[in-house]
CSV table of C-alpha atoms in Angstrom, one decimal:
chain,number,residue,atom,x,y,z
A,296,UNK,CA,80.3,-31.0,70.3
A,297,UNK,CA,77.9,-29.8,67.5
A,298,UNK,CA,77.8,-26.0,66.6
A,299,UNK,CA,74.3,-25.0,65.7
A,300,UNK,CA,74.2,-21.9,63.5
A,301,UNK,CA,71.4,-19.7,63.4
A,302,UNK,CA,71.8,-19.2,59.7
A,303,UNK,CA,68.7,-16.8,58.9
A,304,UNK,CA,71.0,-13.7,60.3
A,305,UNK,CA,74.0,-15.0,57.9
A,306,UNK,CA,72.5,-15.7,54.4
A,307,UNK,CA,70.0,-12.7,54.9
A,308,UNK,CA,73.2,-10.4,55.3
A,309,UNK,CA,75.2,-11.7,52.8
A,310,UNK,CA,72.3,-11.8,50.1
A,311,UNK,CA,71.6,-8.0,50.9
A,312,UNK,CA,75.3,-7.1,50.5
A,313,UNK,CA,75.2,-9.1,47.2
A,314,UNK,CA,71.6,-7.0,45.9
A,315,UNK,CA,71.9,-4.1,43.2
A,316,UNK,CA,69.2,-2.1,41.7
A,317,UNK,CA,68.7,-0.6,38.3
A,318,UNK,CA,66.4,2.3,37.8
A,319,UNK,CA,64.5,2.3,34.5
A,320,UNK,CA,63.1,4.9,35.0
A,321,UNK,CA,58.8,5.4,35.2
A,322,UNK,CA,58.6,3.9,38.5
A,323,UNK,CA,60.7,0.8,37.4
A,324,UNK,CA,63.1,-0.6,39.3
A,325,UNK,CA,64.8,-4.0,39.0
A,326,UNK,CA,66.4,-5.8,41.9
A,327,UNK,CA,69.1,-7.9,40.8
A,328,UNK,CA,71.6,-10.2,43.1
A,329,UNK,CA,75.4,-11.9,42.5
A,330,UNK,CA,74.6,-14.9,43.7
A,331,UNK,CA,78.0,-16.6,43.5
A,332,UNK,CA,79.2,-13.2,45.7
A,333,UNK,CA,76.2,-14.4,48.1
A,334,UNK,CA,76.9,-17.4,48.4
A,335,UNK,CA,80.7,-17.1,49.1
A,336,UNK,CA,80.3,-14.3,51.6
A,337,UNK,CA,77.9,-17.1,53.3
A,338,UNK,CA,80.8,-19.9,53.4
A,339,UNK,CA,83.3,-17.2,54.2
A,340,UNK,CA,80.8,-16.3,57.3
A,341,UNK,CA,80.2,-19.8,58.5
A,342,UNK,CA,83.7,-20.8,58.3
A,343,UNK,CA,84.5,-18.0,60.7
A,344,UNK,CA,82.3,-19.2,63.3
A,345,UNK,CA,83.6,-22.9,62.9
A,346,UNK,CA,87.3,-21.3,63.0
A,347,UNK,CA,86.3,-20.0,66.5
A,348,UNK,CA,85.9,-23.7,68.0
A,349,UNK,CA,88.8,-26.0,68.0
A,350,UNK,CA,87.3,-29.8,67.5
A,351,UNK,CA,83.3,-30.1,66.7
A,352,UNK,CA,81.7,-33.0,65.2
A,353,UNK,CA,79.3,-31.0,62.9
A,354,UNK,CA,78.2,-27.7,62.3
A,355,UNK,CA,74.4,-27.1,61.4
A,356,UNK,CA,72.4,-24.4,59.9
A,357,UNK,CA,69.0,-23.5,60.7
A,358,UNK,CA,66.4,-21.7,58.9
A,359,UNK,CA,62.5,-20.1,59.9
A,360,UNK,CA,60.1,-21.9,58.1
A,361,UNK,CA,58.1,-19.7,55.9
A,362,UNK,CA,55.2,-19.8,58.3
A,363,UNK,CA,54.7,-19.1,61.9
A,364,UNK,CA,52.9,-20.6,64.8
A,365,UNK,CA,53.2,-17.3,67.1
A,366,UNK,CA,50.9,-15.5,63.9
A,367,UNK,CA,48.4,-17.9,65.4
A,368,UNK,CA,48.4,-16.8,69.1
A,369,UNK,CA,48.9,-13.1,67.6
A,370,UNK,CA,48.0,-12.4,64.1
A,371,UNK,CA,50.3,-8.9,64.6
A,372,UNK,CA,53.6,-10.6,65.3
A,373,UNK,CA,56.3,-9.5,63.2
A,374,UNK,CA,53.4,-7.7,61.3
A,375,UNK,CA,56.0,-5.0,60.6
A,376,UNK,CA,58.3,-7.1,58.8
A,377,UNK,CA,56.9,-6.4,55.7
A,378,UNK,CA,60.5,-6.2,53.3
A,379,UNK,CA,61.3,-9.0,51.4
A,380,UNK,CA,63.9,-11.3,51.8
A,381,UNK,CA,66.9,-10.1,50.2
A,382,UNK,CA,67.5,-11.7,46.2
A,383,UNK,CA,68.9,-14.9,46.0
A,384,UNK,CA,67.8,-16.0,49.8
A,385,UNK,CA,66.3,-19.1,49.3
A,386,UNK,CA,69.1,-19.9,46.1
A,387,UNK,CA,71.8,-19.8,49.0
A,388,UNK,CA,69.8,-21.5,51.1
A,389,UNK,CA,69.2,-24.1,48.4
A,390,UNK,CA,72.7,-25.0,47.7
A,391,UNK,CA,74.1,-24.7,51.2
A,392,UNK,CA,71.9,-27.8,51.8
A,393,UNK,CA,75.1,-29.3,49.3
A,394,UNK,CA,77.8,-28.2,51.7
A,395,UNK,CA,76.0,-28.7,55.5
A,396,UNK,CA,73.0,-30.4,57.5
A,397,UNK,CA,70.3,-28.0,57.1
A,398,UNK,CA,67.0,-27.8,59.5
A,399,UNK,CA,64.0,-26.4,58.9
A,400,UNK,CA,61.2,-27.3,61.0
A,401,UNK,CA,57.5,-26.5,59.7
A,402,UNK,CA,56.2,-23.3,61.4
A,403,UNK,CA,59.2,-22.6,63.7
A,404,UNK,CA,61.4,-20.2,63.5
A,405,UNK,CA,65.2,-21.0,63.4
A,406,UNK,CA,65.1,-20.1,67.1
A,407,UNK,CA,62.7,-22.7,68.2
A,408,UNK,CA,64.5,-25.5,65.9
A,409,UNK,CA,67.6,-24.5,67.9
A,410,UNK,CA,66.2,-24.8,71.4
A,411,UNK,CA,64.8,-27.9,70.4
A,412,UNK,CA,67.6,-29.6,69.0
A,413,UNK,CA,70.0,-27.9,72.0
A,414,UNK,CA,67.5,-29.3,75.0
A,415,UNK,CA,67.1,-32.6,72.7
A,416,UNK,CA,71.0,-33.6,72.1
A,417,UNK,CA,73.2,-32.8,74.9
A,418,UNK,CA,77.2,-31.2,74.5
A,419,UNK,CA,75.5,-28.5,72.0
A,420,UNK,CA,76.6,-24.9,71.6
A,421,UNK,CA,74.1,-22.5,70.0
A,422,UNK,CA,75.5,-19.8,67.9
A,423,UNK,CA,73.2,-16.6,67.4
A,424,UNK,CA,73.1,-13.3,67.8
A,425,UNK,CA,69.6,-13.6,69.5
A,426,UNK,CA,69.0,-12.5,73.3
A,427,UNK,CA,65.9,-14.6,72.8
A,428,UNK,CA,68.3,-17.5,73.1
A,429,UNK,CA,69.2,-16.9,76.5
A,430,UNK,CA,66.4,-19.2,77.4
A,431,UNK,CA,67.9,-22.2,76.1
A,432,UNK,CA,70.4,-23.9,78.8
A,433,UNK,CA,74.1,-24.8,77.2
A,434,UNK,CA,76.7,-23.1,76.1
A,435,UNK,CA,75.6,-19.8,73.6
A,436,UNK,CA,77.9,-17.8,71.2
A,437,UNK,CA,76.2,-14.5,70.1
A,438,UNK,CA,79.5,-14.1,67.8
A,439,UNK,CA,81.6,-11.9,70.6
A,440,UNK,CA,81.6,-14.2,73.5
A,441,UNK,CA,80.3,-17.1,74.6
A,442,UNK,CA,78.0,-17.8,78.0
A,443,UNK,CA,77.0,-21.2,79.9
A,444,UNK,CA,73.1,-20.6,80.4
A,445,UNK,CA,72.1,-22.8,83.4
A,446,UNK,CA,68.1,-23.7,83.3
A,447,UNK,CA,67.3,-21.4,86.0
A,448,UNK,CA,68.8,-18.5,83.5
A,449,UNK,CA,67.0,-19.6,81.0
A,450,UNK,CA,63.3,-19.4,82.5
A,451,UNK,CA,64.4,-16.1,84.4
A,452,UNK,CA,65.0,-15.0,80.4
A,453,UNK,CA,62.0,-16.2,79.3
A,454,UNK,CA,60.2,-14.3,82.2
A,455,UNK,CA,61.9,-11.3,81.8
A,456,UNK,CA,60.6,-10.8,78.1
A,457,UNK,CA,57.5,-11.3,78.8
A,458,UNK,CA,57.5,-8.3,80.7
A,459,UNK,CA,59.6,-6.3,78.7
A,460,UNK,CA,58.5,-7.6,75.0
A,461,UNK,CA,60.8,-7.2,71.9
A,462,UNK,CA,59.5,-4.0,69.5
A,463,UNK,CA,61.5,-6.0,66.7
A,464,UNK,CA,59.1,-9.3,66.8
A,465,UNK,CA,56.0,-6.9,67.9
A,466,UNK,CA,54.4,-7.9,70.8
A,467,UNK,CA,54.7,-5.1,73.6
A,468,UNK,CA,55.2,-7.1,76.6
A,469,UNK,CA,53.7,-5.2,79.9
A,470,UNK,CA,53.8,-1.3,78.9
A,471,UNK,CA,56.4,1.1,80.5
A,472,UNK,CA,58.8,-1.9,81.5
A,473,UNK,CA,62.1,-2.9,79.8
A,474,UNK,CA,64.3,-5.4,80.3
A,475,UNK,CA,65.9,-3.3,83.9
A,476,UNK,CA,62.9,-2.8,85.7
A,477,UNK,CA,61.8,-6.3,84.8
A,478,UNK,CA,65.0,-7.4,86.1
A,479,UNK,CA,64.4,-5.3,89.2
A,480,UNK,CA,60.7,-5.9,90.0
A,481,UNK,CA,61.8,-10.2,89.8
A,482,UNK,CA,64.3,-9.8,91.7
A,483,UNK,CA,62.2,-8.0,94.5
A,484,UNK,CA,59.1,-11.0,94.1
A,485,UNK,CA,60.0,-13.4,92.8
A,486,UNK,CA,60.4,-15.2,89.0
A,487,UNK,CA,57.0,-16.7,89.3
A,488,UNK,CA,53.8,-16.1,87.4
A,489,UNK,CA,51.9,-14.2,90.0
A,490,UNK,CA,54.7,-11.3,89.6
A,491,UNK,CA,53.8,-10.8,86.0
A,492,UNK,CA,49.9,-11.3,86.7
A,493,UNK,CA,50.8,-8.4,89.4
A,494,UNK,CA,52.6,-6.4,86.5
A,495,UNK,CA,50.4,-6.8,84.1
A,496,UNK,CA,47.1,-6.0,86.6
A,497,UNK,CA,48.6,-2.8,87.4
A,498,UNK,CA,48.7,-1.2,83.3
A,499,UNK,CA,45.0,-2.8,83.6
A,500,UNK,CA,45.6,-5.5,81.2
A,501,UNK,CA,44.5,-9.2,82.7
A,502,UNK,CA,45.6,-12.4,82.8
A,503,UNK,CA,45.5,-13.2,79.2
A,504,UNK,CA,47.5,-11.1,77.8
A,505,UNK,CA,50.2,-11.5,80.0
A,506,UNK,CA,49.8,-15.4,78.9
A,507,UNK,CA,49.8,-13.9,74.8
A,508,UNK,CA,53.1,-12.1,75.8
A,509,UNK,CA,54.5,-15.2,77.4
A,510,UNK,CA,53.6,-18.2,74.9
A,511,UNK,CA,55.1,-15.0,72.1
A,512,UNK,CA,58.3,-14.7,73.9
A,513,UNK,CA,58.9,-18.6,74.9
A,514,UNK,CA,61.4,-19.9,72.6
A,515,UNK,CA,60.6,-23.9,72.2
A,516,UNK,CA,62.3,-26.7,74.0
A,517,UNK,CA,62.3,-30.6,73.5
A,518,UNK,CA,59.6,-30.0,76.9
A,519,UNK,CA,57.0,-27.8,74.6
A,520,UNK,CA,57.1,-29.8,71.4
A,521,UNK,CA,55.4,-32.7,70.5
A,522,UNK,CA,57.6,-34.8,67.9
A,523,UNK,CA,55.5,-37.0,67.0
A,524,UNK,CA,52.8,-34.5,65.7
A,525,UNK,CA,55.2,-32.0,65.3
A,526,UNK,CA,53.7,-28.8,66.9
A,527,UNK,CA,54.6,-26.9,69.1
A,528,UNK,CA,52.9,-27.2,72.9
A,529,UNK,CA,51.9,-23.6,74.0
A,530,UNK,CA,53.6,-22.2,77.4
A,531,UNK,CA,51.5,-22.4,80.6
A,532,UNK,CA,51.9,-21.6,84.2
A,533,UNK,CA,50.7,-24.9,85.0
A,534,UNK,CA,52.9,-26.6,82.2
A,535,UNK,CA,55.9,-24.5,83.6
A,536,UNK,CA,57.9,-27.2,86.1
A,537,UNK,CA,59.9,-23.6,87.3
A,538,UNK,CA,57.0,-22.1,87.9
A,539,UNK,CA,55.8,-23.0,91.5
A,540,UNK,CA,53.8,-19.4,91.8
A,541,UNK,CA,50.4,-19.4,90.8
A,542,UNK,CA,48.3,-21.1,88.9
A,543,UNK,CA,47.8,-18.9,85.7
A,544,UNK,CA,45.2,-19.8,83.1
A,545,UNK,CA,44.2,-23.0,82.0
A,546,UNK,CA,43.8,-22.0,78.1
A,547,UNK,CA,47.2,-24.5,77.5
A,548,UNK,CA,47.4,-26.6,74.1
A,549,UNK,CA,49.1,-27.3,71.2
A,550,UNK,CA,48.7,-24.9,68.1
């Protein structure tokens, strides 16, 4: 069994804890950081999670890459993001690569790297505190309890989002539905594509922006990634072997 850490949330925390300022005066402030506090608090928080699991073969970290594919599809997403990363972020980063397998994979985010590696190598269990990883099928840890996420969970998630959005990446999903009446309104028609079509048609909004708020909330599997060029293969309908509803918008590719 591997543990895979969704390390962004972990070194991002302990970096901030480890930030001071000093006012100069005149406008002037300087941001410093204790690194070696940083970097501790990040070891102290990863051993933690390993000390959860009895035997594992490895435990490894994943980062976001500095760039993002979903900007692409939706130049606004996570537009309102606009702090820094805490002082001394990529320094920890940098010399945790001395103590565990790191992964980074070019313009994915530490979520996508996850799923892939999860749907790629099998007896996995994904560690985050992320509902977005409910999509991914295995065995997830969110740091209070862990779930087994059968496939069929996973593309209900994935659905589900869609309709609801996430405020904190920025895309809206359909407007004046959460993550209930989504819930509710599947449950009544059916997890299939022409339920969010339906959704979506009723706030006026057509076909493709319901596919903008689905490609935005799909978090990538070994299925939507193509390895050999490595990037990732954009969410369809057609594309979707759950989906048997539909048949969506043609508009599928790679980014």
């Amino acid at each position: 069994m591997k543990l895979l850490i969704d390390a962004d949330f972990i070194v991002y925390k302990c970096c901030a804890a480890a930030e001071d300022e000093i006012d100069w005066g005149d406008d002037v402030v300087l941001v410093t950081s204790r690194f070696s506090e940083a970097y501790k608090a990040a070891l102290h928080e990863i051993m933690k999670i390993r000390n959860e699991f009895g035997d594992f073969t490895e435990a490894i970290l994943f980062f976001s890459h500095f760039d993002n594919f979903r900007k692409k599809i939706f130049p606004e997403y996570k537009g309102h993001r606009n702090r820094k990363k805490p002082c001394g972020y990529k320094r920890v980063i940098s010399a945790l690569h001395d103590d565990y397998h790191v992964i980074v994979m070019p313009e994915l985010e530490a979520d996508d790297a996850m799923g892939i590696y999860a749907t790629t190598h099998p007896n996995c269990v994904i560690v985050s505190p992320d509902k977005d990883m409910r999509q991914i099928p295995g065995h997830l840890y969110n740091f209070n309890e862990s779930t087994l996420i059968s496939e069929e969970d996973g593309v209900h998630w994935h659905y589900i989002q869609t309709l609801a959005g996430d405020a904190t990446d920025g895309y809206a999903g359909c407007p004046g539905i959460g993550v209930k009446r989504a819930t509710a309104l599947f449950e009544k028609k059916g997890y299939n594509w022409n339920t969010i079509k339906e959704a979506f048609a009723e706030k006026d909004l057509d076909e493709d922006v319901a596919l903008i708020n689905a490609r935005l909330a799909k978090i990538l599997t070994k299925d939507y990634y193509d390895d050999k060029r490595r990037v990732p293969i954009l969410w369809s309908p057609e594309t979707d072997n759950n989906n048997n509803s539909g048949t969506g918008s043609s508009n599928e590719g790679t980014v």
